[in-house]
Tab-separated table of C-alpha atoms and ligand atoms in Angstrom:
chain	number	residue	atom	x	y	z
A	108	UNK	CA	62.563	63.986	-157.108
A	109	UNK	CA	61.847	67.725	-156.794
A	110	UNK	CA	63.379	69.372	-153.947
A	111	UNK	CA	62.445	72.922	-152.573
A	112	UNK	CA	64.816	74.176	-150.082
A	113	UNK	CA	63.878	77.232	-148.061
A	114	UNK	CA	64.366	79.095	-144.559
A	115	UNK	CA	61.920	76.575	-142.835
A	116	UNK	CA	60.135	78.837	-139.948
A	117	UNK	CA	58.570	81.543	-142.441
A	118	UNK	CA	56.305	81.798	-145.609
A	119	UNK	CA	58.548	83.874	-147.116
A	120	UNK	CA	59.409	84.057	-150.894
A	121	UNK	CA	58.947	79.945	-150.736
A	122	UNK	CA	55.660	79.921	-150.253
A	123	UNK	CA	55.153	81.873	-154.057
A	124	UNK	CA	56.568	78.071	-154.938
A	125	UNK	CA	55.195	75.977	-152.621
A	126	UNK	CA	51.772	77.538	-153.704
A	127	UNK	CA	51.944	76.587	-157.197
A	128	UNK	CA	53.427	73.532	-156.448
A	129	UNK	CA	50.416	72.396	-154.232
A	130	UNK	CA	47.484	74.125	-156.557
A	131	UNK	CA	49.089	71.308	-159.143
A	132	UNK	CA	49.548	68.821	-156.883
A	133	UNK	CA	53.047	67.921	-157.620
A	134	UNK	CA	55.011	65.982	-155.481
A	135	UNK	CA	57.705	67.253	-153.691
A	136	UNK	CA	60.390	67.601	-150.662
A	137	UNK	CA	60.666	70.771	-148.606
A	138	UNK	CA	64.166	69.577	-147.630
A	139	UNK	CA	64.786	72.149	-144.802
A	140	UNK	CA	61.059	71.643	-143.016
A	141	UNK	CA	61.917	68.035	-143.275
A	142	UNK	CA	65.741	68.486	-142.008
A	143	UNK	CA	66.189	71.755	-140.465
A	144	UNK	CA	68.062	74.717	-141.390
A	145	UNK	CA	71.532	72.874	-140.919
A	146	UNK	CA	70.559	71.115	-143.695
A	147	UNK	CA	69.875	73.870	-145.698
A	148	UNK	CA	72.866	76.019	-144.806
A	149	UNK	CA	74.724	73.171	-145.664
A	150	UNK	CA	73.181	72.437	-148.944
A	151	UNK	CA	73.778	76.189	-150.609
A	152	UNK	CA	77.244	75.433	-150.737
A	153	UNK	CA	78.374	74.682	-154.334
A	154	UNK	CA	78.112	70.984	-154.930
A	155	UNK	CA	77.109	71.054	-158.740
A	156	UNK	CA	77.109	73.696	-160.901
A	157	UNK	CA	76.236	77.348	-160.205
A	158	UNK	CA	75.065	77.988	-156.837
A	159	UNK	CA	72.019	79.715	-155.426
A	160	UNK	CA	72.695	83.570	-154.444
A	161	UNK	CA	69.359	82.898	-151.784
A	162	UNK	CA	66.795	80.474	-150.973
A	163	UNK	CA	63.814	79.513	-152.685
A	164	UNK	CA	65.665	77.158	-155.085
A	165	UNK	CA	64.925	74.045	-156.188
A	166	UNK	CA	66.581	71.283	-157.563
A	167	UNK	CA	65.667	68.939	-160.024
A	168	UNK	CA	66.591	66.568	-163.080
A	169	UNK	CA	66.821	68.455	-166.363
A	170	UNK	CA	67.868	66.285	-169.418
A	171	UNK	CA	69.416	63.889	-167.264
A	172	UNK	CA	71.290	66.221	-164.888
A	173	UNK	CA	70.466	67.708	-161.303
A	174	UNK	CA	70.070	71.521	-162.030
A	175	UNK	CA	69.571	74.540	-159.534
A	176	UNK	CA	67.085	76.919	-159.916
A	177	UNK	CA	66.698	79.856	-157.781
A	178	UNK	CA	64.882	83.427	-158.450
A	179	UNK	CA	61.095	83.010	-157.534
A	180	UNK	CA	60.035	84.137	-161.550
A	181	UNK	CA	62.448	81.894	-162.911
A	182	UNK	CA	61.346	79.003	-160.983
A	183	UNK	CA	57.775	79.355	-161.400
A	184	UNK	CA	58.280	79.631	-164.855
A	185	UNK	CA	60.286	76.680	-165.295
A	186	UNK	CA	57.629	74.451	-163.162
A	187	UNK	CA	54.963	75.915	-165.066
A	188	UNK	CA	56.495	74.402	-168.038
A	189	UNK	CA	57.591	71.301	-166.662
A	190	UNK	CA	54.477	70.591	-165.360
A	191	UNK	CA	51.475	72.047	-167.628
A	192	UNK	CA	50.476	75.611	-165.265
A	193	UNK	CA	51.624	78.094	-167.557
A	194	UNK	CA	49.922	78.730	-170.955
A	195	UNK	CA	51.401	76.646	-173.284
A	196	UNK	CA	51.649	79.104	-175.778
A	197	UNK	CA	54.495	81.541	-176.157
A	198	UNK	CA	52.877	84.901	-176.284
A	199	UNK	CA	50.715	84.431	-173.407
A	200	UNK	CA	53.524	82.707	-171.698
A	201	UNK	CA	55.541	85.777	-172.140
A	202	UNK	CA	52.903	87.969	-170.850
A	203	UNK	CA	52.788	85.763	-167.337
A	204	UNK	CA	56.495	86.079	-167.011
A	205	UNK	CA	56.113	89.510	-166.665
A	206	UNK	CA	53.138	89.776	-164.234
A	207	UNK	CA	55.367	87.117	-162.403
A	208	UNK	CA	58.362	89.195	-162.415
A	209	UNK	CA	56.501	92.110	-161.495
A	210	UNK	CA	55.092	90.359	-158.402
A	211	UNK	CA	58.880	89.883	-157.508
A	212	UNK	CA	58.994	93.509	-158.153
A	213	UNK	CA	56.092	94.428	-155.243
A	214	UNK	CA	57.777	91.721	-152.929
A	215	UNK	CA	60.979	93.330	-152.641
A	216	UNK	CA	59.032	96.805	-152.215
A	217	UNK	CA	57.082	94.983	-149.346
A	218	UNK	CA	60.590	94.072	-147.714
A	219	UNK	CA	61.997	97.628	-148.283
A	220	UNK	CA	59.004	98.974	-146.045
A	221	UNK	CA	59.902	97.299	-142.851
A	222	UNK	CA	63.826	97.015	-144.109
A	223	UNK	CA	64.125	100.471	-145.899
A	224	UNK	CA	68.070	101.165	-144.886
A	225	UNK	CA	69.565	98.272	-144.726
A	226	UNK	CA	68.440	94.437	-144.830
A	227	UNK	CA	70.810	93.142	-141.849
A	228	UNK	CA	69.765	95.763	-139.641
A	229	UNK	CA	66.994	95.670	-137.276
A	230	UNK	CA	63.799	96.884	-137.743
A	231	UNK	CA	63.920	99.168	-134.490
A	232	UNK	CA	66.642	100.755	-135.795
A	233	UNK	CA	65.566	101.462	-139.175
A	234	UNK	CA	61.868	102.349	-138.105
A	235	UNK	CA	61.465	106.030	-138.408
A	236	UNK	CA	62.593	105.204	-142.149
A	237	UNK	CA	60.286	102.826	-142.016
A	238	UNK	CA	57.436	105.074	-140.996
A	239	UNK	CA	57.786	106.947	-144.057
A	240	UNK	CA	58.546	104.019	-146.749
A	241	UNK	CA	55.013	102.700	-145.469
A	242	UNK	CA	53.085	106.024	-145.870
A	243	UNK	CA	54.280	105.876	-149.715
A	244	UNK	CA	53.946	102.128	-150.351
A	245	UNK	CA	50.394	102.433	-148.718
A	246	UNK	CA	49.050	105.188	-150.475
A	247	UNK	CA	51.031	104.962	-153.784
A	248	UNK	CA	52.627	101.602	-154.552
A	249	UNK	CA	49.555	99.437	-153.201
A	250	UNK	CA	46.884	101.095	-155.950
A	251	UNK	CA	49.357	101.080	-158.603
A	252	UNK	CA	50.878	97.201	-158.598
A	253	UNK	CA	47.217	96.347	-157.269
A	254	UNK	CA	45.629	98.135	-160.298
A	255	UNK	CA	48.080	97.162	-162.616
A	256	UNK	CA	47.116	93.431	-161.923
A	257	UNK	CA	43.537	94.601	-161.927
A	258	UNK	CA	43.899	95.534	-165.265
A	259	UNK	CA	45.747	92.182	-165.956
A	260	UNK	CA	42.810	90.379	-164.942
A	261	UNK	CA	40.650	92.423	-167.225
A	262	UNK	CA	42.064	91.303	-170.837
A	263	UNK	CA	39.824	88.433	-170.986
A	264	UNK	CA	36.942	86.862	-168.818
A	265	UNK	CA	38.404	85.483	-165.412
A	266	UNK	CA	38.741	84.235	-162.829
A	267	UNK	CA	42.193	83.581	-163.149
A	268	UNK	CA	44.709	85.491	-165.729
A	269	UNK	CA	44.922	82.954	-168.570
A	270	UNK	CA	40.738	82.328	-168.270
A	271	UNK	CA	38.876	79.478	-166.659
A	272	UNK	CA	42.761	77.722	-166.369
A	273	UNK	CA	45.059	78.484	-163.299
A	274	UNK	CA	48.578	79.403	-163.403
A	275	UNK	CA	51.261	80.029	-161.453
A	276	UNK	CA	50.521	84.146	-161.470
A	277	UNK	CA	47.216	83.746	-159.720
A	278	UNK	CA	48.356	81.542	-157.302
A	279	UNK	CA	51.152	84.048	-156.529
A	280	UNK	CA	48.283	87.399	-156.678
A	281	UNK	CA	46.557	84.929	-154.149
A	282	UNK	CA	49.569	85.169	-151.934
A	283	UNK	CA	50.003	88.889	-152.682
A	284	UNK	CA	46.843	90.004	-151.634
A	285	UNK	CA	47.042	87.524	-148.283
A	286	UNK	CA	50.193	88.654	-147.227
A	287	UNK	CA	49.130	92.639	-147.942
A	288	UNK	CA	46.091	91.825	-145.765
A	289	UNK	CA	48.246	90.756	-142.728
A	290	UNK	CA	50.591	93.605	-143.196
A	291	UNK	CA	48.188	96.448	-144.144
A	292	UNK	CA	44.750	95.132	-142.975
A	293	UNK	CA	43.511	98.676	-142.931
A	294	UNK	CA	44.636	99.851	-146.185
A	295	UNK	CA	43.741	96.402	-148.022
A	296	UNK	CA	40.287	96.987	-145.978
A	297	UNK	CA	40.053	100.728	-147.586
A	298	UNK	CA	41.019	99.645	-151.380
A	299	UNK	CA	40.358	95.847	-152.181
A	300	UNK	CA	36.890	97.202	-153.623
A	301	UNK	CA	38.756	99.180	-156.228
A	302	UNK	CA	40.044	95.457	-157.475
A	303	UNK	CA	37.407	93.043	-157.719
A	304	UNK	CA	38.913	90.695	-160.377
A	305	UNK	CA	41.932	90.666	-158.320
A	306	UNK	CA	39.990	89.549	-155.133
A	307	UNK	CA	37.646	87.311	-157.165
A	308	UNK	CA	40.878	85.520	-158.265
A	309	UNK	CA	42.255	85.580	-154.863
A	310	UNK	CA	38.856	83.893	-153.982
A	311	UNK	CA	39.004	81.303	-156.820
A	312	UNK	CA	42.829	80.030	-156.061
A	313	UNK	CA	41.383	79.703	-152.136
A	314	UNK	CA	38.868	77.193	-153.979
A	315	UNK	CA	41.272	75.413	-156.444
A	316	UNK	CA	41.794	71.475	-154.627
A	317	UNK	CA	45.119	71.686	-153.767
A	318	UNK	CA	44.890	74.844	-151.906
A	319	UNK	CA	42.356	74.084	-149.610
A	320	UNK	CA	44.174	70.579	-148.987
A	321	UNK	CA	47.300	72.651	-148.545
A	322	UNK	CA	45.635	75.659	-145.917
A	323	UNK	CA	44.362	72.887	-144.096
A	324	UNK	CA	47.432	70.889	-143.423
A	325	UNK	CA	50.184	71.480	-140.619
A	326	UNK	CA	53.058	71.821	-144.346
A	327	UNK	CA	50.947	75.668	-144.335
A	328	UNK	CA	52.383	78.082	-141.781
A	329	UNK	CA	51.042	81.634	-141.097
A	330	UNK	CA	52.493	84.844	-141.611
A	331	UNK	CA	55.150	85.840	-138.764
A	332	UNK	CA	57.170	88.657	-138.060
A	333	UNK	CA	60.588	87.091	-139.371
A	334	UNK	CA	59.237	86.748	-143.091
A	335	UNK	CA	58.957	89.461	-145.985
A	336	UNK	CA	55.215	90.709	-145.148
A	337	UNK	CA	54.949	91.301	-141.290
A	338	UNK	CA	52.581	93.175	-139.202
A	339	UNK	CA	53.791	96.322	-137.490
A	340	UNK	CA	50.455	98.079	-136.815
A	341	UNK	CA	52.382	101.547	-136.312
A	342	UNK	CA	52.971	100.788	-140.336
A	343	UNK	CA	48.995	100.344	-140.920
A	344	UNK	CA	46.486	102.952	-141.873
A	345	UNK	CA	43.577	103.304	-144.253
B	166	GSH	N1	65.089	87.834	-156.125
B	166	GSH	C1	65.147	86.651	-155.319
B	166	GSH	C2	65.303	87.081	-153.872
B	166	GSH	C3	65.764	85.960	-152.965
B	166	GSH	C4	65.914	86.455	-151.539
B	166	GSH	O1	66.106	87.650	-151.274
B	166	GSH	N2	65.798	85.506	-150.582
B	166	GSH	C5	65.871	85.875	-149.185
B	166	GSH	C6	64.854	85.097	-148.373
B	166	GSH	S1	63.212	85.519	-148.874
B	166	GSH	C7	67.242	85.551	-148.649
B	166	GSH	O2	67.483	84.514	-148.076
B	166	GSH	N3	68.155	86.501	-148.851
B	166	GSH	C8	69.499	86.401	-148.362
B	166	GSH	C9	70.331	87.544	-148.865
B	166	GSH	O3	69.820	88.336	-149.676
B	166	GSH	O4	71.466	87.641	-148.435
B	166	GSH	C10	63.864	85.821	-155.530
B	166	GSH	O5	62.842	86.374	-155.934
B	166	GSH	O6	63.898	84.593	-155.322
């Protein structure tokens, strides 16, 4: 059985899994919404192999053997393979990696706006920092990773990055552009017309089966302000 295990009371970094994971309808366990996080602190110590530096990680049988996989690319790239989402051809494979990694890349940029000092510290006492991380992810960061996934979108006839077939990069954009709209509703309101593929792909995961099945059900929970994109309106502006 496939097992996720992640910090059960946020989206979070999970949800980048637990996305591509529904869109393909593949079964699986969210171990610590099922069994709390006791269960997961208890689980990331080492118990075979190499263990996790963070949560998401999953676990799984490879070749016979329970494996851990943890890194949000590496996963997605692994159940892409395992389970038909990616491209099934090297090159193009290759090129979704690297979108994929590069949406890790704009993740850990959104965390750095509301965390820009230090990640154990609060927010409150990191926010004039804050104040000015925001000002350059807004007007900087957001129409360069947004455009550079525009672009993406662009090499061939969409929706989606591969064509008319889903993979695990559009389901993550999808999550990209939700969380930047509760984080930055006024900036994502002032720019998401300079990226219509990007919003027309959004639009198509929203449609794909397993989505709407999935952001219908009580396993989907919304944005907060414990996870990675949060809304801190002072942090907001067109
Ligand atoms: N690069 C990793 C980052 C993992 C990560 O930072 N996980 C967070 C939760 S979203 C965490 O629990 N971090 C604990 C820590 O860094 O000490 C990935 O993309 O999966």
């Amino acid at each position: 059985m496939l097992d996720l295990w992640y910090w059960p009371s946020i989206p979070g970094r999970g949800e980048f899994v637990r996305l591509a994971l529904e869109a393909a309808e593949v079964p699986y366990r969210d171990r610590a919404r099922d069994e709390g996080v006791e269960a997961l602190v208890a689980d990331m110590k080492p118990r075979h192999g190499i263990k996790p530096f963070a949560p998401p990680y999953i676990t799984c049988e490879v070749e016979g053997r329970e494996v851990t996989i943890a890194q949000v690319g590496h996963i997605l790239t692994w159940l892409a393979d395992a389970h038909g989402f990616g491209a099934s051809d090297l090159p193009k494979d290759l090129e979704l990696i690297m979108l994929q990694l590069t949406v890790s890349d704009v993740v850990a940029e959104v965390h750095a706006v509301h965390h820009p000092v230090g990640v154990s510290a609060y927010y409150e006492d990191q926010k004039d920092a804050a104040l000015v991380a925001a000002k350059h992810f807004r007007e900087e960061r957001i129409p360069k990773f947004l455009g550079y996934f525009e672009d993406a979108l662009s090499a061939i006839d969409g929706p989606f990055v591969l064509g008319a077939k889903w993979s695990h990069v559009d389901t993550s954009l999808f999550q990209l552009v939700e969380g930047l709209r509760f984080m930055f509703p006024k900036r994502m309101a002032a720019v998401e017309a300079d990226f219509p593929k990007l919003i027309a792909c959004h639009d198509a995961v929203a449609a794909l089966p397993g989505i709407k099945a999935y952001r219908a059900s009580d396993r989907c929970i919304p944005f907060n302000q414990d996870g990675i994109f949060r809304h801190y309106p002072e942090l907001d502006a067109a």
